[in-house]
Short mmCIF file of N, CA and C in Angstrom, two decimals:
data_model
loop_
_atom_site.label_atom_id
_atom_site.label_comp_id
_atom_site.label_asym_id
_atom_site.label_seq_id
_atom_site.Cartn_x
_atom_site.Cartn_y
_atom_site.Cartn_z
N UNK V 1 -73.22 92.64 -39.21
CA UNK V 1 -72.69 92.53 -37.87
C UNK V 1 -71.29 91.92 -37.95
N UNK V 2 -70.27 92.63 -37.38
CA UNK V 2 -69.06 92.09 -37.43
C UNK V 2 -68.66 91.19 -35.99
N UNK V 3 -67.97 89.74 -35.70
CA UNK V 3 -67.84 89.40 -34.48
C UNK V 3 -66.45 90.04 -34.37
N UNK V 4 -65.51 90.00 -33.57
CA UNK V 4 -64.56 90.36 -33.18
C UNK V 4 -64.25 88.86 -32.82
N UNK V 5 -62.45 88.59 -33.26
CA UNK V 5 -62.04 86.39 -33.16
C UNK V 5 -60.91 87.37 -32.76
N UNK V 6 -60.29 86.39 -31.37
CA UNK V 6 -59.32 87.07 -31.51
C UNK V 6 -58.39 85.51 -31.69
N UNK V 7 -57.27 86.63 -32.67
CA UNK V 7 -56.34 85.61 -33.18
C UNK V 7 -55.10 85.33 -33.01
N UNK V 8 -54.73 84.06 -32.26
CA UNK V 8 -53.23 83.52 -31.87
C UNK V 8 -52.67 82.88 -32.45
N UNK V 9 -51.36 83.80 -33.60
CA UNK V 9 -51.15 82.58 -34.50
C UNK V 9 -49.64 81.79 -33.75
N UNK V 10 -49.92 80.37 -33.97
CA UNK V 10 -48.98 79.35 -33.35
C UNK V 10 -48.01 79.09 -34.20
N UNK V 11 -47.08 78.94 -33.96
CA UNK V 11 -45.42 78.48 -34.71
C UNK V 11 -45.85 76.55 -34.79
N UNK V 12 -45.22 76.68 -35.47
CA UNK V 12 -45.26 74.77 -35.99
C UNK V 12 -44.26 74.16 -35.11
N UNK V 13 -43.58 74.89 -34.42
CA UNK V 13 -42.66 74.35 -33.48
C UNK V 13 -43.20 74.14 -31.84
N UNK V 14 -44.27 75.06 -31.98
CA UNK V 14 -45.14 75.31 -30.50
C UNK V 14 -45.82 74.12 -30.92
N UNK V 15 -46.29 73.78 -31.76
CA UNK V 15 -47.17 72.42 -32.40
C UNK V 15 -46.97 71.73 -31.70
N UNK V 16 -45.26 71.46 -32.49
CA UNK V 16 -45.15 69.75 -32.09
C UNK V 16 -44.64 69.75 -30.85
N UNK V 17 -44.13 71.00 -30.03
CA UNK V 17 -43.95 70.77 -28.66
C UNK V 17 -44.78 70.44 -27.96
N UNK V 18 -46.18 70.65 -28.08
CA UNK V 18 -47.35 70.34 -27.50
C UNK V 18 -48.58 69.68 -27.85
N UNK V 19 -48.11 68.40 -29.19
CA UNK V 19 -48.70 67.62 -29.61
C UNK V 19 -49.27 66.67 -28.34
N UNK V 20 -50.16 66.07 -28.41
CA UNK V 20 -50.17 64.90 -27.82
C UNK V 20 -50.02 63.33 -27.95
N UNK V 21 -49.81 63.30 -29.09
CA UNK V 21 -49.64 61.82 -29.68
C UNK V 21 -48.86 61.84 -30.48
N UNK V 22 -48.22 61.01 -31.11
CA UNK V 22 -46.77 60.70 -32.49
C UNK V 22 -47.93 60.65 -34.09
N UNK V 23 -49.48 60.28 -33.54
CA UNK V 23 -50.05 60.51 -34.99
C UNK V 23 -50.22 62.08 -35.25
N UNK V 24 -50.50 62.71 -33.82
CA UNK V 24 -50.51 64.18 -34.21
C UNK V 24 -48.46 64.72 -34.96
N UNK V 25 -47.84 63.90 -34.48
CA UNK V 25 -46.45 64.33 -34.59
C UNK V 25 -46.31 64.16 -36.46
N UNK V 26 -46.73 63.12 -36.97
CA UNK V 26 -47.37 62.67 -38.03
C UNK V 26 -47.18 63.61 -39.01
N UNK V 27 -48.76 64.11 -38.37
CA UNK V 27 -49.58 64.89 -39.32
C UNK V 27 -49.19 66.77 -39.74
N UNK V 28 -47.98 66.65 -38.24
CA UNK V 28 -47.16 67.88 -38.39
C UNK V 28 -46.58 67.92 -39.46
N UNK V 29 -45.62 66.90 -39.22
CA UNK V 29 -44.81 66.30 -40.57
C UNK V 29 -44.91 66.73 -42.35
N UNK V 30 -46.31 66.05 -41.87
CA UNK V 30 -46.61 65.83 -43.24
C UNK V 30 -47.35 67.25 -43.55
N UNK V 31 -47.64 68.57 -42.76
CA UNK V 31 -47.76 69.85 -43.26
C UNK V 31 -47.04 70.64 -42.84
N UNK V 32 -45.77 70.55 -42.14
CA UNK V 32 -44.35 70.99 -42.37
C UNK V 32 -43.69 70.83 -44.06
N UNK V 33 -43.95 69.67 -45.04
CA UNK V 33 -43.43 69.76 -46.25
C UNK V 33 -44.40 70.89 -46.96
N UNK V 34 -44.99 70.85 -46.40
CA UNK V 34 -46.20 71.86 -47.49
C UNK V 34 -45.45 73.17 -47.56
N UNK V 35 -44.72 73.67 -46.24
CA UNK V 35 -44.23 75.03 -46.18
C UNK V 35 -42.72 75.22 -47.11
N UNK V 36 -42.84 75.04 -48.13
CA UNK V 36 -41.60 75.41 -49.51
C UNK V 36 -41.00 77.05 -48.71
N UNK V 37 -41.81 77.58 -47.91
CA UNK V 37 -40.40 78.81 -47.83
C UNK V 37 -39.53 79.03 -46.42
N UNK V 38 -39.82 77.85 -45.92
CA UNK V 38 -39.31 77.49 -44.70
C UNK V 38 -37.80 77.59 -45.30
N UNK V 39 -36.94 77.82 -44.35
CA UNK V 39 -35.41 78.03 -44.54
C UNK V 39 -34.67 76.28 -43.90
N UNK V 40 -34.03 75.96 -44.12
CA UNK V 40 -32.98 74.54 -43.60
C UNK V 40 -32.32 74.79 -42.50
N UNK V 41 -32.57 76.13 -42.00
CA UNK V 41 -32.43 75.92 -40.26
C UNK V 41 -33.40 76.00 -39.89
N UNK V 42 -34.81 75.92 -40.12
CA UNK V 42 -36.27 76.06 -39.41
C UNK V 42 -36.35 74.66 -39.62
N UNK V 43 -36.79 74.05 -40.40
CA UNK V 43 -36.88 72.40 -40.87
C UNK V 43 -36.07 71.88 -39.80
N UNK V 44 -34.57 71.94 -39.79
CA UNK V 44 -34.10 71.35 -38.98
C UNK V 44 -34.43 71.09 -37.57
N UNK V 45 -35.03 72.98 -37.23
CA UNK V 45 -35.46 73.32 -35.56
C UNK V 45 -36.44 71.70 -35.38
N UNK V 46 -37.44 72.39 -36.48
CA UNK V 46 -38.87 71.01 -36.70
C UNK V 46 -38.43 69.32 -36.23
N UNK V 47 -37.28 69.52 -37.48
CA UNK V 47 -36.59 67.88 -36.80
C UNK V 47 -36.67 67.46 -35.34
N UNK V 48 -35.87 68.88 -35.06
CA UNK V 48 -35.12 68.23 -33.84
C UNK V 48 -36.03 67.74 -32.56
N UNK V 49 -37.15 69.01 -32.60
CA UNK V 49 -38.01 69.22 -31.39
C UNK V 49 -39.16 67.90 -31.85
N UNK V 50 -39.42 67.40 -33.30
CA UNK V 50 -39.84 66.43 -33.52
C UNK V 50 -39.63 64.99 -32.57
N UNK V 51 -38.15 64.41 -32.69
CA UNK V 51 -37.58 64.05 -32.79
C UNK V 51 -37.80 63.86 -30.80
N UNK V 52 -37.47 65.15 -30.03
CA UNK V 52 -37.57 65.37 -28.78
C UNK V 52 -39.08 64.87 -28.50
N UNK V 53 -39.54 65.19 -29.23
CA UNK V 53 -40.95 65.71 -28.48
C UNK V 53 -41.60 63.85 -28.32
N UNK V 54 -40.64 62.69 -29.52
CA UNK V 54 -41.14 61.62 -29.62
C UNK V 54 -40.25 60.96 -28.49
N UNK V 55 -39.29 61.23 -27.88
CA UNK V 55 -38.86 60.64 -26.95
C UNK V 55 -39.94 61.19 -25.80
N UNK V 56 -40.31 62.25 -25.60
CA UNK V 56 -41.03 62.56 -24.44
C UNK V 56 -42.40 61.74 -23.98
N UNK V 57 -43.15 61.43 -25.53
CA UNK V 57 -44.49 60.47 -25.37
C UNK V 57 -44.10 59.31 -25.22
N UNK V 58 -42.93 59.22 -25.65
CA UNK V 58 -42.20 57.78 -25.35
C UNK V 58 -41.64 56.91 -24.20
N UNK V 59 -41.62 58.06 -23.12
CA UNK V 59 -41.10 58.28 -21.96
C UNK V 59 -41.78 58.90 -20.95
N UNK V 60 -42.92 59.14 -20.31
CA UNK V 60 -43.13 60.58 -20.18
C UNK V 60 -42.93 60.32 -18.38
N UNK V 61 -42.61 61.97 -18.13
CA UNK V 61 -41.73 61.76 -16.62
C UNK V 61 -42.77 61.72 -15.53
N UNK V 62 -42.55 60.88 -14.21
CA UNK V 62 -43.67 60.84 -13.61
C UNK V 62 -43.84 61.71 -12.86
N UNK V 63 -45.40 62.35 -12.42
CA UNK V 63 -45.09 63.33 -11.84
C UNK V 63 -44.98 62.95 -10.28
N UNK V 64 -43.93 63.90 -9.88
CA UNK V 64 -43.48 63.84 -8.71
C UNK V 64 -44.47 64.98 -7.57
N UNK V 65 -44.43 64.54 -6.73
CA UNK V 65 -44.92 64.95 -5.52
C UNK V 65 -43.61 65.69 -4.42
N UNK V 66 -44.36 67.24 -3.96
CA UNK V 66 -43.22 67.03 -2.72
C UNK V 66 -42.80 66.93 -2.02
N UNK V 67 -41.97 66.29 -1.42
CA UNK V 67 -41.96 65.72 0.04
C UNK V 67 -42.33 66.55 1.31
N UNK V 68 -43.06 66.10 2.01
CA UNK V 68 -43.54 67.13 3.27
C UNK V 68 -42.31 67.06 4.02
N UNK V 69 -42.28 68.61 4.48
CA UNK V 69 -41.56 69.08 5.56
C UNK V 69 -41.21 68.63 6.75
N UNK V 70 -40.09 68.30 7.36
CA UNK V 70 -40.03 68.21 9.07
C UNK V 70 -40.37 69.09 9.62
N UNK V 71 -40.90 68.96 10.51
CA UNK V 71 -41.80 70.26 11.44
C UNK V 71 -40.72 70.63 12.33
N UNK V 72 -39.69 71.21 12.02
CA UNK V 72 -38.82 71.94 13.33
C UNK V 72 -38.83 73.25 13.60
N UNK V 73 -38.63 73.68 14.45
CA UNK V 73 -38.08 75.01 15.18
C UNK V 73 -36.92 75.86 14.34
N UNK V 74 -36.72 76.54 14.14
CA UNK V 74 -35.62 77.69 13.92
C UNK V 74 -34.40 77.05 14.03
N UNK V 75 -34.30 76.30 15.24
CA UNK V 75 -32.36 75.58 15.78
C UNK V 75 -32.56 74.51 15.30
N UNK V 76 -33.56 73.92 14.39
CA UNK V 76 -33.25 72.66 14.26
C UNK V 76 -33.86 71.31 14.54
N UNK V 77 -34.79 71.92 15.86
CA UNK V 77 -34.90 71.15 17.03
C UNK V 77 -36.54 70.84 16.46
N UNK V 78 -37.07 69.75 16.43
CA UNK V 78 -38.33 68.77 16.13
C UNK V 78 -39.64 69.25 16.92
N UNK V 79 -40.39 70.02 16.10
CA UNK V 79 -41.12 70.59 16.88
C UNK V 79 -42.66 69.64 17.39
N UNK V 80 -43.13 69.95 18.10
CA UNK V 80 -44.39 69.22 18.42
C UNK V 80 -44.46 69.39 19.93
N UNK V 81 -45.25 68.33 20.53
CA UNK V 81 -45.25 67.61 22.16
C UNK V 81 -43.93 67.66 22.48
N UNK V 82 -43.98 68.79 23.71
CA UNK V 82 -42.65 68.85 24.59
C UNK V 82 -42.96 67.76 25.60
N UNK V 83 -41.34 67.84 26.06
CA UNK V 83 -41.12 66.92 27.13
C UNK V 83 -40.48 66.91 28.47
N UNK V 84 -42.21 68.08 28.52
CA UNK V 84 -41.74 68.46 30.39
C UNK V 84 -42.96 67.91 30.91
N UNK V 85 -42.44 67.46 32.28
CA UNK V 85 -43.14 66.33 32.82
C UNK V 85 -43.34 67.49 33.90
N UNK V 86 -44.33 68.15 33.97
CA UNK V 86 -44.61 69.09 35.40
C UNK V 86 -45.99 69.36 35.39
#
């Protein structure tokens, strides 16, 4: 019986963009040297987004909410309870 896997292979750069911790950032690291046919502008990419990716856990941005709307009219004008007295 054969299963059918289906397979997504990930870049080491998608990795560490979406590590979650600096020990996972680590452990990239340390099987990024393993790859001998990596070129010195890929390594570098690795650095850099490394490097990014440790300011980001380091920092991380809060999430923002967005501000609710004024409820107006088309002209501008504040919509709700009018103010005719009849």
């Amino acid at each position: 019986m054969t299963v059918a896997v289906e397979f997504k292979p990930v870049s080491m750069l998608d990795r560490i963009k979406t590590t979650k911790s600096n020990d996972g950032l680590l452990a990239l690291a340390v099987e990024a040297i393993g790859y001998e046919h990596a070129s010195d502008k890929t390594r570098r990419r690795w650095d850099r987004a490394t490097q990014d990716r440790k300011v980001q856990l380091a920092h991380p941005e809060p999430e923002s909410k967005p501000k609710p709307r004024a409820k107006t009219d088309r002209k501008g004008k504040r919509r709700g309870k009018s103010k005719d007295k009849s």
